[in-house]
Amino acid sequence: KDNKHWVRVRLRFQDNNQPVPAAECRILSGNAVINAGPLTSGRLESRKLPGAVYKVTFPEIDASEWAEG
Protein backbone atom coordinates (compact mmCIF):
# COMPACT_ATOMS: atom_id res chain seq x y z
CA LYS A 1 0.00 0.00 0.00
CA ASP A 2 0.93 3.61 -0.51
CA ASN A 3 1.00 4.80 3.11
CA LYS A 4 2.80 8.07 2.53
CA HIS A 5 -0.06 10.45 3.31
CA TRP A 6 -1.00 12.33 6.45
CA VAL A 7 -3.80 14.46 7.88
CA ARG A 8 -3.22 17.28 10.34
CA VAL A 9 -6.10 19.09 12.01
CA ARG A 10 -5.71 22.46 13.69
CA LEU A 11 -8.64 24.14 15.41
CA ARG A 12 -8.29 27.78 16.46
CA PHE A 13 -10.58 30.42 17.88
CA GLN A 14 -11.61 32.89 15.19
CA ASP A 15 -11.38 35.99 17.37
CA ASN A 16 -7.79 35.56 18.63
CA ASN A 17 -6.34 32.67 16.54
CA GLN A 18 -5.42 30.74 19.70
CA PRO A 19 -5.66 26.92 19.65
CA VAL A 20 -8.84 25.32 20.97
CA PRO A 21 -7.29 23.31 23.81
CA ALA A 22 -9.35 20.13 24.09
CA ALA A 23 -12.17 19.63 21.58
CA GLU A 24 -13.13 16.10 20.52
CA CYS A 25 -12.07 15.44 16.92
CA ARG A 26 -12.52 12.53 14.51
CA ILE A 27 -10.76 11.79 11.24
CA LEU A 28 -12.89 9.49 9.08
CA SER A 29 -12.44 7.53 5.87
CA GLY A 30 -15.92 6.56 4.75
CA ASN A 31 -17.58 5.20 7.90
CA ALA A 32 -14.29 4.10 9.46
CA VAL A 33 -12.75 6.19 12.24
CA ILE A 34 -9.03 6.60 11.43
CA ASN A 35 -8.17 8.67 14.50
CA ALA A 36 -10.26 10.09 17.32
CA GLY A 37 -9.53 11.91 20.49
CA PRO A 38 -9.27 15.29 22.09
CA LEU A 39 -7.11 17.86 20.37
CA THR A 40 -3.76 18.43 22.03
CA SER A 41 -2.98 22.16 21.97
CA GLY A 42 -5.52 22.51 19.16
CA ARG A 43 -4.06 19.69 17.00
CA LEU A 44 -4.67 16.09 15.98
CA GLU A 45 -2.51 14.29 13.43
CA SER A 46 -2.51 10.94 11.63
CA ARG A 47 0.48 9.74 9.60
CA LYS A 48 1.27 6.85 7.24
CA LEU A 49 -2.21 6.83 5.73
CA PRO A 50 -3.20 5.36 2.37
CA GLY A 51 -4.26 7.86 -0.27
CA ALA A 52 -7.99 8.48 0.20
CA VAL A 53 -10.59 11.15 0.89
CA TYR A 54 -10.81 11.90 4.60
CA LYS A 55 -13.43 13.80 6.56
CA VAL A 56 -12.86 15.70 9.80
CA THR A 57 -15.63 16.15 12.37
CA PHE A 58 -15.91 17.81 15.75
CA PRO A 59 -18.85 15.99 17.39
CA GLU A 60 -19.09 18.42 20.32
CA ILE A 61 -19.13 21.55 18.12
CA ASP A 62 -22.07 22.52 15.92
CA ALA A 63 -21.06 22.35 12.23
CA SER A 64 -22.11 25.99 11.74
CA GLU A 65 -19.44 27.09 14.26
CA TRP A 66 -16.36 25.82 12.41
CA ALA A 67 -15.08 25.86 8.83
CA GLU A 68 -12.33 24.30 6.76
CA GLY A 69 -9.51 26.63 6.03
XYZ file of C-alpha atoms in Angstrom, residues 9 11 22-28 33 35-39 44 55-66:
28
model
C -6.102 19.090 12.007
C -8.638 24.143 15.412
C -9.354 20.133 24.088
C -12.174 19.632 21.582
C -13.133 16.101 20.521
C -12.067 15.440 16.919
C -12.518 12.527 14.507
C -10.761 11.790 11.236
C -12.891 9.492 9.076
C -12.748 6.192 12.236
C -8.174 8.666 14.503
C -10.262 10.093 17.319
C -9.528 11.913 20.494
C -9.269 15.287 22.090
C -7.108 17.855 20.369
C -4.675 16.092 15.984
C -13.427 13.795 6.560
C -12.861 15.699 9.802
C -15.626 16.152 12.369
C -15.913 17.810 15.750
C -18.849 15.987 17.394
C -19.086 18.416 20.321
C -19.134 21.551 18.124
C -22.070 22.518 15.917
C -21.061 22.347 12.232
C -22.108 25.992 11.738
C -19.445 27.087 14.256
C -16.357 25.823 12.405
